[in-house]
Amino acid sequence: MSVTLPSSVDAWREVRARRSFQGQLPLSAFKRLADVVASPEGDVTYELDFGRDDLGVAYVAVRAKASPTLVCQRSLEPFKLPVEVDAVLGLIVEEREEASLPPGYEPLLLEQDGKLDPLAAIEDELLLALPLVPVNPDAELPEDVNAPEEEEPSPQDSSDNPFAALRGLIK
């Protein structure tokens, strides 16, 4: 088990060794994730486990927790959204291998040399876990949206009824 996350690993070697990585990184270390959140402050706790399942399928289990600051699209105020990822990625080299993955596995397409960027794998899963339209469940709509609608005067009460002239012609 390792607490430092290398920038690149040989996925097949890690699978054979049943290697695990655990640790905590600042949110700012994930460049693409830092670009979509309101503030790159905070930490990401991660765990990567490489191995083979009972069917012999090579996988990497990705578990991560973070609480990034997002902007609520209802109130336009920043809020922290707890995000938790627990995914099993089946390691494949060709796209046609995706069909042979067991249910519950997501495909992770590797290059022929088996090189994998563990930071990018964690970041991909966190990005997929973020909502497309972040809304703070505790946010309330502004007063002008929540205000009761004013009743419109009924057409019968209005003295400017456009059909009043027609009524006079009929008589």
Short mmCIF file of C-alpha atoms in Angstrom, two decimals, residues 40 53 55-56 63-64 122 126 142:
data_model
loop_
_atom_site.label_atom_id
_atom_site.label_comp_id
_atom_site.label_asym_id
_atom_site.label_seq_id
_atom_site.Cartn_x
_atom_site.Cartn_y
_atom_site.Cartn_z
CA PRO A 40 -10.09 24.79 -5.98
CA ASP A 53 -11.64 -10.76 -10.19
CA LEU A 55 -13.35 -14.35 -13.88
CA GLY A 56 -9.78 -13.17 -14.47
CA ARG A 63 -12.86 5.22 -4.56
CA ALA A 64 -12.70 8.94 -3.89
CA ILE A 122 -9.54 9.56 -10.25
CA LEU A 126 -14.99 12.73 -9.97
CA PRO A 142 -35.39 34.70 -4.35
#
